[in-house]
Short mmCIF file of C-alpha atoms and ligand atoms in Angstrom, two decimals:
data_model
loop_
_atom_site.label_atom_id
_atom_site.label_comp_id
_atom_site.label_asym_id
_atom_site.label_seq_id
_atom_site.Cartn_x
_atom_site.Cartn_y
_atom_site.Cartn_z
CA MET A 1 47.09 -102.53 41.09
CA LYS A 2 45.51 -102.95 44.49
CA GLN A 3 48.23 -104.19 46.75
CA TRP A 4 46.30 -107.10 48.22
CA LEU A 5 45.78 -108.62 44.79
CA GLN A 6 49.51 -109.21 44.37
CA ASP A 7 49.43 -112.17 46.71
CA ALA A 8 45.75 -113.07 46.40
CA VAL A 9 44.66 -116.66 45.90
CA PHE A 10 40.89 -116.96 45.64
CA TYR A 11 38.62 -119.74 46.86
CA GLU A 12 35.22 -119.82 45.15
CA ILE A 13 32.35 -120.88 47.39
CA TYR A 14 28.92 -121.98 46.21
CA PRO A 15 27.20 -121.13 49.52
CA GLN A 16 24.43 -123.70 49.11
CA SER A 17 26.95 -126.51 49.28
CA PHE A 18 29.83 -125.49 51.50
CA TYR A 19 28.91 -126.08 55.14
CA ASP A 20 25.55 -126.24 56.91
CA THR A 21 25.59 -125.03 60.52
CA ASN A 22 21.85 -125.08 61.31
CA GLY A 23 20.95 -128.55 60.07
CA ASP A 24 18.51 -127.48 57.36
CA GLY A 25 20.42 -129.29 54.61
CA ILE A 26 21.79 -126.19 52.92
CA GLY A 27 25.03 -124.32 53.46
CA ASP A 28 25.01 -120.91 55.13
CA LEU A 29 27.16 -117.88 55.92
CA PRO A 30 28.00 -119.01 59.47
CA GLY A 31 29.20 -122.20 57.76
CA ILE A 32 31.65 -120.19 55.66
CA LEU A 33 32.79 -118.34 58.78
CA ALA A 34 33.34 -121.66 60.56
CA LYS A 35 35.64 -122.82 57.77
CA LEU A 36 37.79 -119.71 57.37
CA ASP A 37 40.70 -121.34 59.18
CA TYR A 38 40.50 -124.30 56.82
CA ILE A 39 40.61 -121.98 53.81
CA LYS A 40 43.52 -119.98 55.22
CA ASP A 41 45.44 -123.12 56.13
CA LEU A 42 45.01 -124.42 52.59
CA GLY A 43 46.64 -121.24 51.30
CA CYS A 44 43.71 -119.17 50.04
CA ASN A 45 43.41 -115.60 51.29
CA ALA A 46 40.42 -114.32 49.34
CA LEU A 47 36.89 -115.55 48.68
CA TRP A 48 34.42 -115.26 45.86
CA ILE A 49 31.01 -116.20 47.21
CA ASN A 50 28.32 -116.99 44.62
CA PRO A 51 25.11 -114.94 45.00
CA CYS A 52 23.76 -115.00 48.53
CA PHE A 53 21.00 -112.41 48.25
CA ASP A 54 17.25 -112.87 48.63
CA SER A 55 16.00 -114.70 45.56
CA PRO A 56 13.37 -117.17 44.35
CA PHE A 57 16.41 -119.25 43.24
CA LYS A 58 15.29 -120.07 39.74
CA ASP A 59 18.93 -119.57 38.70
CA ALA A 60 20.69 -120.44 41.96
CA GLY A 61 20.52 -116.82 43.15
CA TYR A 62 21.56 -115.13 39.88
CA ASP A 63 17.94 -113.97 39.96
CA VAL A 64 18.09 -111.37 42.72
CA ARG A 65 14.86 -110.32 44.44
CA ASP A 66 16.46 -107.96 46.96
CA TYR A 67 20.03 -106.75 46.41
CA LYS A 68 20.34 -105.57 50.00
CA LYS A 69 19.19 -108.63 51.91
CA ILE A 70 20.99 -111.90 52.55
CA ALA A 71 18.74 -114.81 51.55
CA PRO A 72 17.21 -116.14 54.78
CA ARG A 73 18.38 -119.66 53.96
CA TYR A 74 21.98 -118.40 54.24
CA GLY A 75 21.46 -116.20 57.31
CA THR A 76 21.11 -112.48 57.90
CA ASN A 77 22.89 -109.26 56.98
CA GLU A 78 24.45 -109.42 60.46
CA ASP A 79 25.90 -112.81 59.54
CA ALA A 80 27.43 -111.24 56.44
CA ALA A 81 28.95 -108.41 58.49
CA ALA A 82 30.30 -110.96 60.97
CA LEU A 83 31.79 -112.99 58.11
CA PHE A 84 33.54 -109.91 56.69
CA ARG A 85 34.94 -109.04 60.12
CA ALA A 86 36.16 -112.56 60.88
CA ALA A 87 37.67 -112.90 57.40
CA HIS A 88 39.55 -109.61 57.76
CA GLU A 89 40.94 -110.65 61.13
CA LYS A 90 42.47 -113.64 59.36
CA GLY A 91 43.75 -111.60 56.41
CA ILE A 92 41.07 -112.89 54.02
CA HIS A 93 39.31 -110.59 51.54
CA VAL A 94 35.74 -111.29 50.48
CA LEU A 95 34.18 -110.65 47.08
CA LEU A 96 30.42 -110.93 46.65
CA ASP A 97 28.73 -111.78 43.37
CA LEU A 98 27.16 -108.71 41.77
CA VAL A 99 24.50 -109.34 39.14
CA PRO A 100 24.08 -105.98 37.38
CA GLY A 101 22.54 -107.12 34.08
CA HIS A 102 19.22 -108.46 35.32
CA THR A 103 17.12 -109.12 38.39
CA SER A 104 14.53 -111.72 39.27
CA GLU A 105 11.09 -111.14 37.81
CA GLU A 106 10.05 -110.99 41.49
CA HIS A 107 12.21 -107.93 42.21
CA PRO A 108 10.00 -104.99 43.34
CA TRP A 109 11.59 -102.79 40.63
CA PHE A 110 10.37 -105.21 37.99
CA GLN A 111 6.93 -105.61 39.58
CA ALA A 112 6.56 -101.82 39.50
CA SER A 113 7.77 -101.64 35.90
CA CYS A 114 5.05 -104.10 34.84
CA LYS A 115 2.31 -101.68 35.92
CA ALA A 116 0.25 -99.93 33.23
CA GLU A 117 0.55 -96.61 35.02
CA HIS A 118 3.86 -94.78 34.57
CA ASN A 119 6.04 -94.81 37.70
CA GLU A 120 9.65 -94.43 38.88
CA TYR A 121 10.55 -97.92 37.61
CA SER A 122 8.79 -97.89 34.22
CA GLY A 123 12.14 -97.38 32.50
CA ARG A 124 14.31 -99.55 34.81
CA TYR A 125 14.04 -102.57 32.43
CA VAL A 126 14.10 -102.82 28.66
CA TRP A 127 10.49 -102.65 27.49
CA THR A 128 9.17 -102.41 23.96
CA ASP A 129 6.26 -100.09 23.25
CA HIS A 130 3.60 -102.60 22.24
CA CYS A 131 2.33 -105.95 23.47
CA PHE A 132 3.01 -107.49 20.03
CA ALA A 133 6.47 -105.93 19.49
CA GLY A 134 9.51 -108.16 19.05
CA GLY A 135 12.77 -107.70 20.93
CA ASP A 136 15.00 -106.54 18.05
CA GLY A 137 16.91 -109.81 18.11
CA MET A 138 16.82 -110.27 21.90
CA PRO A 139 14.59 -112.86 23.60
CA PHE A 140 11.44 -111.23 24.97
CA ILE A 141 8.28 -112.01 26.89
CA GLY A 142 4.84 -110.62 26.15
CA GLY A 143 1.30 -111.15 27.30
CA GLU A 144 1.94 -111.43 31.00
CA THR A 145 1.56 -107.86 32.23
CA GLU A 146 -1.03 -105.13 32.38
CA ARG A 147 1.55 -102.89 30.71
CA ASN A 148 1.19 -102.67 26.92
CA GLY A 149 4.64 -103.88 25.96
CA THR A 150 7.05 -106.81 25.92
CA TYR A 151 10.25 -107.01 27.96
CA ILE A 152 13.73 -108.23 27.06
CA LEU A 153 15.42 -111.12 28.86
CA ASN A 154 19.10 -111.14 29.79
CA PHE A 155 19.40 -114.89 30.40
CA PHE A 156 16.63 -117.26 31.57
CA LYS A 157 12.95 -116.37 31.46
CA CYS A 158 13.10 -115.35 35.14
CA GLN A 159 15.77 -112.68 34.44
CA PRO A 160 14.45 -109.48 32.79
CA ALA A 161 17.20 -107.20 31.49
CA LEU A 162 17.92 -104.02 33.43
CA ASN A 163 17.93 -100.97 31.20
CA TYR A 164 21.35 -99.41 30.56
CA GLY A 165 20.28 -98.24 27.10
CA TYR A 166 21.30 -99.05 23.55
CA GLY A 167 24.40 -98.38 21.48
CA LYS A 168 22.85 -98.50 18.01
CA ILE A 169 19.24 -97.41 18.20
CA HIS A 170 16.73 -98.64 15.64
CA GLU A 171 13.47 -98.74 17.55
CA PRO A 172 11.63 -95.88 19.27
CA TRP A 173 11.61 -97.77 22.57
CA GLN A 174 15.42 -98.13 22.62
CA LYS A 175 16.98 -95.41 24.75
CA PRO A 176 20.46 -93.87 24.56
CA THR A 177 22.73 -94.60 27.51
CA ASP A 178 22.46 -91.03 28.78
CA ASP A 179 18.67 -91.23 29.08
CA PRO A 180 17.66 -90.48 32.71
CA ASP A 181 16.15 -93.96 33.09
CA CYS A 182 19.43 -95.62 32.02
CA ARG A 183 21.43 -93.32 34.25
CA ALA A 184 19.13 -94.24 37.14
CA THR A 185 19.99 -97.93 36.61
CA VAL A 186 23.73 -97.19 36.84
CA GLU A 187 23.18 -95.19 40.02
CA ALA A 188 21.04 -97.97 41.50
CA ILE A 189 23.83 -100.51 40.95
CA LYS A 190 26.39 -98.14 42.46
CA ASP A 191 24.09 -97.82 45.47
CA VAL A 192 24.02 -101.63 45.86
CA MET A 193 27.81 -101.75 45.68
CA ARG A 194 28.20 -99.02 48.29
CA PHE A 195 25.77 -100.84 50.58
CA TRP A 196 27.92 -104.01 50.75
CA LEU A 197 31.25 -102.19 50.70
CA ASP A 198 30.11 -100.07 53.64
CA MET A 199 29.24 -103.29 55.44
CA GLY A 200 32.78 -104.55 54.87
CA CYS A 201 32.99 -106.60 51.69
CA ASP A 202 36.09 -106.08 49.55
CA GLY A 203 34.60 -106.00 46.09
CA PHE A 204 32.70 -108.02 43.55
CA ARG A 205 32.78 -110.74 40.97
CA VAL A 206 30.61 -109.20 38.28
CA ASP A 207 28.19 -111.47 36.48
CA MET A 208 27.89 -111.11 32.68
CA ALA A 209 29.76 -107.82 32.88
CA SER A 210 29.70 -107.30 29.11
CA SER A 211 25.92 -107.53 28.89
CA LEU A 212 24.81 -104.11 30.13
CA VAL A 213 24.23 -101.97 27.04
CA LYS A 214 22.31 -103.64 24.20
CA ASN A 215 23.27 -103.31 20.51
CA ASP A 216 26.64 -102.15 21.79
CA THR A 217 29.59 -101.97 19.40
CA ARG A 218 31.99 -104.89 18.90
CA HIS A 219 34.31 -103.26 21.38
CA LYS A 220 31.44 -102.68 23.81
CA LYS A 221 32.11 -98.96 23.82
CA TYR A 222 29.10 -97.96 25.92
CA THR A 223 29.30 -100.86 28.35
CA CYS A 224 33.00 -100.09 28.88
CA ALA A 225 32.17 -96.46 29.63
CA ILE A 226 29.82 -97.56 32.41
CA TRP A 227 32.52 -99.76 33.97
CA ARG A 228 35.04 -96.95 33.80
CA GLU A 229 32.59 -94.76 35.65
CA ILE A 230 31.94 -97.40 38.30
CA ALA A 231 35.68 -98.06 38.71
CA ALA A 232 36.26 -94.33 39.16
CA MET A 233 33.63 -94.31 41.91
CA LEU A 234 35.39 -97.22 43.63
CA HIS A 235 38.78 -95.57 43.24
CA GLU A 236 37.48 -92.44 44.89
CA GLU A 237 35.37 -93.95 47.66
CA TYR A 238 36.77 -97.46 48.25
CA PRO A 239 40.33 -97.46 46.88
CA GLN A 240 41.08 -101.04 47.94
CA ALA A 241 37.87 -102.56 46.54
CA ALA A 242 38.42 -104.93 43.61
CA MET A 243 36.28 -106.13 40.74
CA ILE A 244 36.66 -109.24 38.60
CA SER A 245 34.56 -109.58 35.49
CA GLU A 246 32.89 -112.57 33.99
CA TRP A 247 33.83 -111.40 30.52
CA ASN A 248 36.75 -113.41 29.10
CA GLY A 249 37.69 -110.29 27.20
CA PRO A 250 40.67 -108.74 29.00
CA ARG A 251 41.31 -106.21 26.24
CA MET A 252 37.96 -104.68 27.13
CA SER A 253 37.50 -105.50 30.82
CA LEU A 254 41.02 -104.79 32.11
CA LYS A 255 41.37 -101.57 30.14
CA ASN A 256 38.06 -100.27 31.42
CA GLY A 257 38.22 -100.51 35.16
CA PHE A 258 38.29 -104.18 36.07
CA ASP A 259 41.19 -105.37 38.21
CA MET A 260 40.78 -108.94 37.01
CA ASP A 261 39.05 -110.99 34.34
CA PHE A 262 38.58 -114.76 34.08
CA MET A 263 39.75 -117.02 31.31
CA LEU A 264 36.70 -119.24 30.84
CA ASN A 265 36.09 -122.64 29.35
CA HIS A 266 34.87 -121.63 25.89
CA THR A 267 34.88 -124.43 23.34
CA ASP A 268 38.21 -124.51 21.51
CA ASN A 269 39.84 -121.65 23.43
CA GLY A 270 43.17 -121.96 25.22
CA TYR A 271 41.77 -122.78 28.63
CA TYR A 272 39.54 -125.48 27.13
CA TRP A 273 42.62 -127.13 25.60
CA LEU A 274 44.54 -126.92 28.84
CA MET A 275 42.12 -128.55 31.26
CA ARG A 276 39.22 -130.14 29.37
CA ALA A 277 38.98 -130.40 25.56
CA TYR A 278 36.29 -133.06 25.68
CA ASP A 279 32.98 -133.18 23.84
CA GLY A 280 29.87 -132.61 25.86
CA THR A 281 31.33 -129.79 27.95
CA MET A 282 27.90 -128.16 27.91
CA ASP A 283 25.93 -131.24 28.96
CA SER A 284 26.15 -133.76 31.76
CA ASP A 285 27.89 -136.42 29.72
CA PRO A 286 31.40 -135.37 28.79
CA HIS A 287 32.98 -137.78 26.34
CA ASN A 288 36.07 -138.17 24.15
CA ILE A 289 38.01 -137.31 27.28
CA GLY A 290 41.81 -137.44 27.10
CA LYS A 291 42.66 -134.67 24.63
CA ALA A 292 43.62 -131.85 27.00
CA TYR A 293 47.24 -130.70 27.38
CA PHE A 294 47.42 -132.16 30.89
CA CYS A 295 46.17 -135.61 29.82
CA LYS A 296 49.15 -137.93 29.86
CA ASP A 297 48.58 -139.44 26.43
CA SER A 298 46.86 -136.57 24.61
CA GLY A 299 49.79 -135.57 22.41
CA THR A 300 48.45 -131.99 22.70
CA GLY A 301 51.06 -129.22 22.83
CA ILE A 302 51.02 -126.12 25.02
CA ASP A 303 50.66 -124.01 21.85
CA LYS A 304 46.91 -124.72 21.97
CA PHE A 305 46.83 -122.72 25.20
CA LEU A 306 49.49 -120.13 24.44
CA ASP A 307 48.16 -119.14 21.01
CA ASP A 308 45.07 -117.83 22.77
CA TRP A 309 46.31 -116.77 26.20
CA LEU A 310 49.68 -115.18 25.41
CA PRO A 311 48.56 -112.36 23.07
CA SER A 312 45.84 -111.41 25.58
CA TYR A 313 48.32 -111.49 28.44
CA LYS A 314 50.84 -109.36 26.55
CA ALA A 315 48.20 -106.82 25.57
CA THR A 316 46.77 -106.42 29.07
CA HIS A 317 49.23 -107.34 31.82
CA LYS A 318 49.96 -103.71 32.58
CA ASP A 319 46.24 -103.06 33.04
CA GLY A 320 45.18 -105.93 35.29
CA LEU A 321 45.11 -109.66 35.91
CA TYR A 322 43.83 -112.25 33.46
CA CYS A 323 43.07 -115.07 35.89
CA LEU A 324 43.08 -118.85 35.59
CA ILE A 325 40.51 -120.96 37.41
CA THR A 326 40.46 -124.64 38.37
CA CYS A 327 36.73 -124.68 37.61
CA ASN A 328 33.62 -122.73 38.54
CA HIS A 329 29.95 -123.34 39.25
CA ASP A 330 29.13 -123.31 35.51
CA THR A 331 31.80 -125.77 34.41
CA ILE A 332 32.25 -129.52 34.71
CA ARG A 333 34.75 -130.32 37.46
CA PRO A 334 38.27 -130.91 36.13
CA SER A 335 38.42 -134.35 37.76
CA ALA A 336 35.91 -135.52 35.12
CA GLY A 337 38.69 -135.49 32.54
CA LEU A 338 41.95 -135.51 34.49
CA THR A 339 43.38 -138.15 36.83
CA THR A 340 44.75 -137.11 40.22
CA ASP A 341 48.30 -137.00 38.87
CA GLU A 342 47.15 -134.92 35.91
CA LEU A 343 45.28 -132.57 38.25
CA ARG A 344 48.44 -132.03 40.32
CA LEU A 345 50.29 -130.77 37.24
CA ALA A 346 47.38 -128.66 36.00
CA TYR A 347 47.09 -126.96 39.40
CA ALA A 348 50.88 -126.52 39.55
CA MET A 349 50.73 -124.51 36.34
CA ILE A 350 47.61 -122.55 37.30
CA PHE A 351 49.13 -121.61 40.67
CA THR A 352 52.45 -120.45 39.21
CA MET A 353 51.22 -118.47 36.21
CA PRO A 354 50.53 -114.72 36.31
CA GLY A 355 47.12 -113.55 37.52
CA ALA A 356 45.38 -114.38 40.77
CA PRO A 357 44.43 -118.07 40.71
CA PHE A 358 40.88 -119.19 41.57
CA LEU A 359 40.32 -122.54 43.24
CA TYR A 360 36.73 -123.85 43.14
CA TYR A 361 35.65 -125.41 46.45
CA GLY A 362 36.35 -129.12 46.52
CA ASP A 363 38.79 -129.09 43.61
CA GLU A 364 41.56 -129.29 46.19
CA ILE A 365 40.46 -132.87 46.93
CA GLY A 366 39.44 -133.68 43.36
CA MET A 367 35.70 -133.74 44.10
CA ARG A 368 33.91 -135.51 41.30
CA TYR A 369 31.31 -134.32 38.88
CA GLN A 370 27.94 -136.00 39.64
CA LYS A 371 25.29 -136.81 37.06
CA LEU A 372 22.19 -135.30 38.64
CA PRO A 373 18.80 -133.91 37.64
CA THR A 374 18.73 -130.13 37.38
CA LYS A 375 18.40 -128.03 40.53
CA GLU A 376 17.64 -124.30 40.59
CA GLY A 377 18.35 -123.78 36.91
CA GLY A 378 21.64 -125.65 37.11
CA TYR A 379 21.03 -128.26 34.35
CA PHE A 380 24.39 -129.90 33.54
CA ARG A 381 26.06 -127.47 35.98
CA THR A 382 24.26 -129.09 38.92
CA GLY A 383 26.81 -131.91 39.00
CA SER A 384 29.57 -129.45 39.91
CA ARG A 385 27.58 -127.95 42.78
CA THR A 386 27.27 -130.85 45.24
CA PRO A 387 28.04 -130.57 48.98
CA MET A 388 31.63 -130.17 50.09
CA GLN A 389 33.10 -133.43 51.32
CA TRP A 390 34.63 -132.73 54.71
CA ALA A 391 35.00 -136.11 56.37
CA PRO A 392 33.79 -139.72 56.19
CA GLY A 393 30.46 -140.33 57.91
CA LYS A 394 27.04 -138.72 57.79
CA ASN A 395 26.62 -136.51 54.70
CA LEU A 396 30.41 -136.47 54.47
CA GLY A 397 30.45 -133.88 57.23
CA PHE A 398 28.49 -131.27 55.26
CA SER A 399 25.29 -131.22 57.33
CA ASP A 400 23.42 -132.88 60.17
CA ALA A 401 20.18 -132.98 58.18
CA ALA A 402 18.59 -136.21 57.01
CA PRO A 403 20.31 -137.16 53.72
CA GLU A 404 17.03 -136.78 51.81
CA ASP A 405 16.78 -133.16 53.00
CA LEU A 406 20.14 -132.03 51.56
CA TYR A 407 20.22 -129.30 48.93
CA LEU A 408 21.92 -131.83 46.65
CA PRO A 409 23.06 -135.36 47.48
CA VAL A 410 26.66 -135.90 48.50
CA ASP A 411 28.93 -138.07 46.33
CA PRO A 412 27.68 -141.63 47.07
CA ALA A 413 30.90 -143.39 45.98
CA PRO A 414 32.51 -145.49 48.72
CA ASP A 415 35.85 -143.87 47.86
CA ALA A 416 34.52 -140.30 47.65
CA PRO A 417 37.46 -138.04 48.53
CA THR A 418 37.21 -136.06 51.77
CA VAL A 419 39.25 -133.29 53.35
CA ALA A 420 39.95 -135.34 56.47
CA GLY A 421 41.01 -138.36 54.44
CA GLN A 422 43.37 -136.34 52.28
CA GLN A 423 44.81 -134.38 55.16
CA ALA A 424 45.82 -137.70 56.69
CA ASP A 425 47.54 -138.84 53.48
CA PRO A 426 50.79 -137.00 52.72
CA ASN A 427 50.57 -138.03 49.05
CA SER A 428 47.10 -136.60 48.50
CA LEU A 429 46.06 -133.91 46.03
CA TRP A 430 45.14 -131.71 49.01
CA HIS A 431 48.78 -131.76 50.18
CA THR A 432 49.98 -130.91 46.67
CA VAL A 433 47.66 -127.89 46.57
CA LYS A 434 48.74 -126.75 50.02
CA ALA A 435 52.44 -127.10 49.19
CA LEU A 436 52.07 -125.23 45.89
CA LEU A 437 50.18 -122.35 47.50
CA ALA A 438 52.65 -122.14 50.38
CA PHE A 439 55.49 -121.91 47.85
CA ARG A 440 53.64 -119.23 45.91
CA HIS A 441 53.08 -117.11 49.02
CA ALA A 442 56.71 -117.47 50.04
CA HIS A 443 58.04 -116.10 46.72
CA ARG A 444 57.32 -112.58 45.49
CA ASP A 445 58.43 -113.79 42.05
CA LEU A 446 55.15 -115.69 41.89
CA ASP A 447 53.00 -112.65 42.71
CA SER A 448 50.05 -112.21 40.39
CA ASP A 449 51.71 -109.29 38.57
CA ALA A 450 55.35 -110.47 38.71
CA PRO A 451 57.11 -110.70 35.32
CA PHE A 452 56.37 -113.65 33.05
CA LYS A 453 58.17 -114.94 29.97
CA VAL A 454 57.80 -118.08 27.88
CA LEU A 455 61.14 -119.93 27.92
CA PHE A 456 60.42 -123.13 26.05
CA ALA A 457 57.17 -124.09 24.34
CA PRO A 458 57.81 -126.36 21.38
CA LYS A 459 55.00 -127.70 19.23
CA ALA A 460 54.19 -131.25 20.35
CA LYS A 461 56.37 -133.94 18.81
CA GLY A 462 54.67 -137.18 19.81
CA ASP A 463 55.07 -137.44 23.54
CA TYR A 464 57.56 -134.58 23.72
CA ARG A 465 55.61 -131.53 24.85
CA PRO A 466 57.15 -129.82 27.90
CA PHE A 467 56.52 -126.17 28.72
CA ALA A 468 58.85 -123.85 30.64
CA TRP A 469 58.29 -120.27 31.74
CA ARG A 470 60.06 -117.65 33.80
CA ARG A 471 58.55 -115.79 36.76
CA GLY A 472 60.96 -113.13 37.97
CA ALA A 473 64.10 -115.00 39.00
CA LEU A 474 62.34 -118.37 39.07
CA VAL A 475 61.94 -120.89 36.27
CA CYS A 476 58.88 -123.16 36.18
CA ALA A 477 58.52 -126.18 33.92
CA VAL A 478 56.03 -128.97 33.39
CA ASN A 479 56.06 -132.23 31.48
CA PRO A 480 52.54 -133.66 31.27
CA ALA A 481 53.53 -136.64 29.11
CA GLY A 482 54.30 -140.23 30.03
CA ALA A 483 57.92 -140.08 28.81
CA GLN A 484 60.91 -138.24 30.27
CA ALA A 485 61.66 -134.88 28.61
CA GLU A 486 64.86 -132.86 28.37
CA VAL A 487 64.20 -129.15 28.50
CA PRO A 488 67.14 -127.13 27.10
CA LEU A 489 67.09 -123.99 29.22
CA LYS A 490 70.67 -122.69 29.46
CA LEU A 491 70.31 -122.51 33.23
CA GLU A 492 72.82 -120.45 35.19
CA GLU A 493 75.36 -122.32 37.25
CA GLY A 494 74.12 -123.18 40.67
CA THR A 495 70.46 -123.33 39.62
CA ARG A 496 68.68 -125.75 41.89
CA VAL A 497 65.33 -127.50 41.99
CA LEU A 498 63.35 -125.66 44.68
CA PHE A 499 60.06 -127.49 44.28
CA ALA A 500 59.12 -130.61 42.38
CA ILE A 501 56.25 -132.93 41.61
CA GLY A 502 57.72 -136.14 40.23
CA GLN A 503 61.34 -136.33 39.07
CA ALA A 504 63.32 -133.21 38.15
CA THR A 505 67.10 -132.87 37.83
CA VAL A 506 69.41 -130.21 36.44
CA ARG A 507 72.28 -131.54 34.30
CA ASP A 508 74.75 -129.19 32.55
CA GLY A 509 72.27 -126.32 32.28
CA THR A 510 69.50 -128.60 31.06
CA LEU A 511 66.46 -129.63 33.02
CA VAL A 512 65.44 -133.26 32.84
CA LEU A 513 61.82 -133.77 33.76
CA GLY A 514 60.57 -137.26 34.46
CA ALA A 515 57.22 -138.51 33.15
CA GLN A 516 54.35 -136.37 34.48
CA SER A 517 56.42 -133.92 36.47
CA PHE A 518 56.74 -130.26 37.37
CA ALA A 519 59.54 -128.21 38.82
CA ILE A 520 60.36 -124.74 40.05
CA LEU A 521 64.03 -123.80 39.76
CA GLY A 522 65.95 -120.92 41.20
C1 NOJ B 1 26.74 -116.42 34.70
C2 NOJ B 1 26.69 -117.17 35.98
O1 NOJ B 1 27.97 -117.66 36.28
C3 NOJ B 1 25.66 -118.26 35.78
O2 NOJ B 1 25.69 -119.20 36.83
C4 NOJ B 1 24.31 -117.64 35.63
O3 NOJ B 1 23.35 -118.64 35.33
C5 NOJ B 1 24.30 -116.60 34.49
N1 NOJ B 1 25.47 -115.76 34.49
C6 NOJ B 1 23.09 -115.69 34.59
O4 NOJ B 1 23.24 -114.76 35.62
#
């Protein structure tokens, strides 16, 4: 594993909404640079920045028009280089968001591929061979181009699929992955990666990493082969560069070149049961809230999480890191379903489990999900993308622009949490996050790849549902419920509570956790 990942704690930044330095109402790269000390002080030492390349922004930048140019609204390529330099001086690594599966329909490659006359880019996207042909099960668009064919979409209408070829071929227009056109796509993406790595970035979060080859096998044999090839290139040319996949399939991603993979909020999976478990997770009106493990009165046991997470962890921990997130730009903020005290415990677990944790900007102060009309293809996700709340006052310190000119409105609530407000309050969520991350950095036993073992994870019995786990020589335990819980751990003599949220005492080898509490023992 790359050495820097051992102690990495990531901060995800949606650049639109982090900090605006030029008063145009939208965040920018100099704004990220200006806040590096804040991020470092909080305890994060790595960034994932959502797409910041030139784009028509029909999907918030996941529709790239020029892979090698910073979107003017965020700054220039020089600003990116300056950000990488400043971050490195402070010991912060920076991952950019690579979108290899599709481009914008405005990308020059796609414009060229739409031409009737054959050219270098005719095979760069997945085209059928007739204007009336269907997409073999994939969504497709026809009737818009001079070329006699239809093209396959990878996501929204604005995102034509790049051509990496097909696993199972049943149409004459489907090419094998070793076709020169498909090989050219792989080389083009490698070229994009080299461009940013040469400028100083430290790697990539890879969008829809499993989507490259179409009609691929269940185990994504051909897509995996491409990632192994790309990882080998990185190993050879940029040995410290890291990749994290948006895949949620560690048995594939981590065994085929990715350093990290995310556990995502898929309905009914382990992560969903841990942090959310409400209906309406894919719209702007979450309801039936209160069922997640960390909800005080849910009665939900940790088995809902472990049944899913543990087998994946066991099968892949020697290959890479299966990472837990507080949230991301596609997911409803955790504060929609968890109170501040519940959030403290959820973060305590996320920050002490194996893997590199990912903190979504603003989750450290419990920023709230906002019900808003869609912006840039965000739909329900828009409510998790509002401006960072730095301080009371104009636009909550995000921007000097007129409020009506902001990318998205700031939280209008009179008690909207802010960084400044929480820094001044020793009992705030912000201080809990900072203390947890400081503890993590101070203990090698909490490194992302340090040993992990479940110590106590009973099925829920009413309100009795604690969870305890070992990290190296440390023992961590949480009790999310409203009643005190005894956790029989057979602790060695002299074991002490090193860190606690709420009440935690050791009595005759047993840990007694008060209602809604967490402890680290050693
Ligand atoms: C996943 C990204 O996280 C999401 O925001 C985007 O809309 C799709 N991929 C398409 O690129």
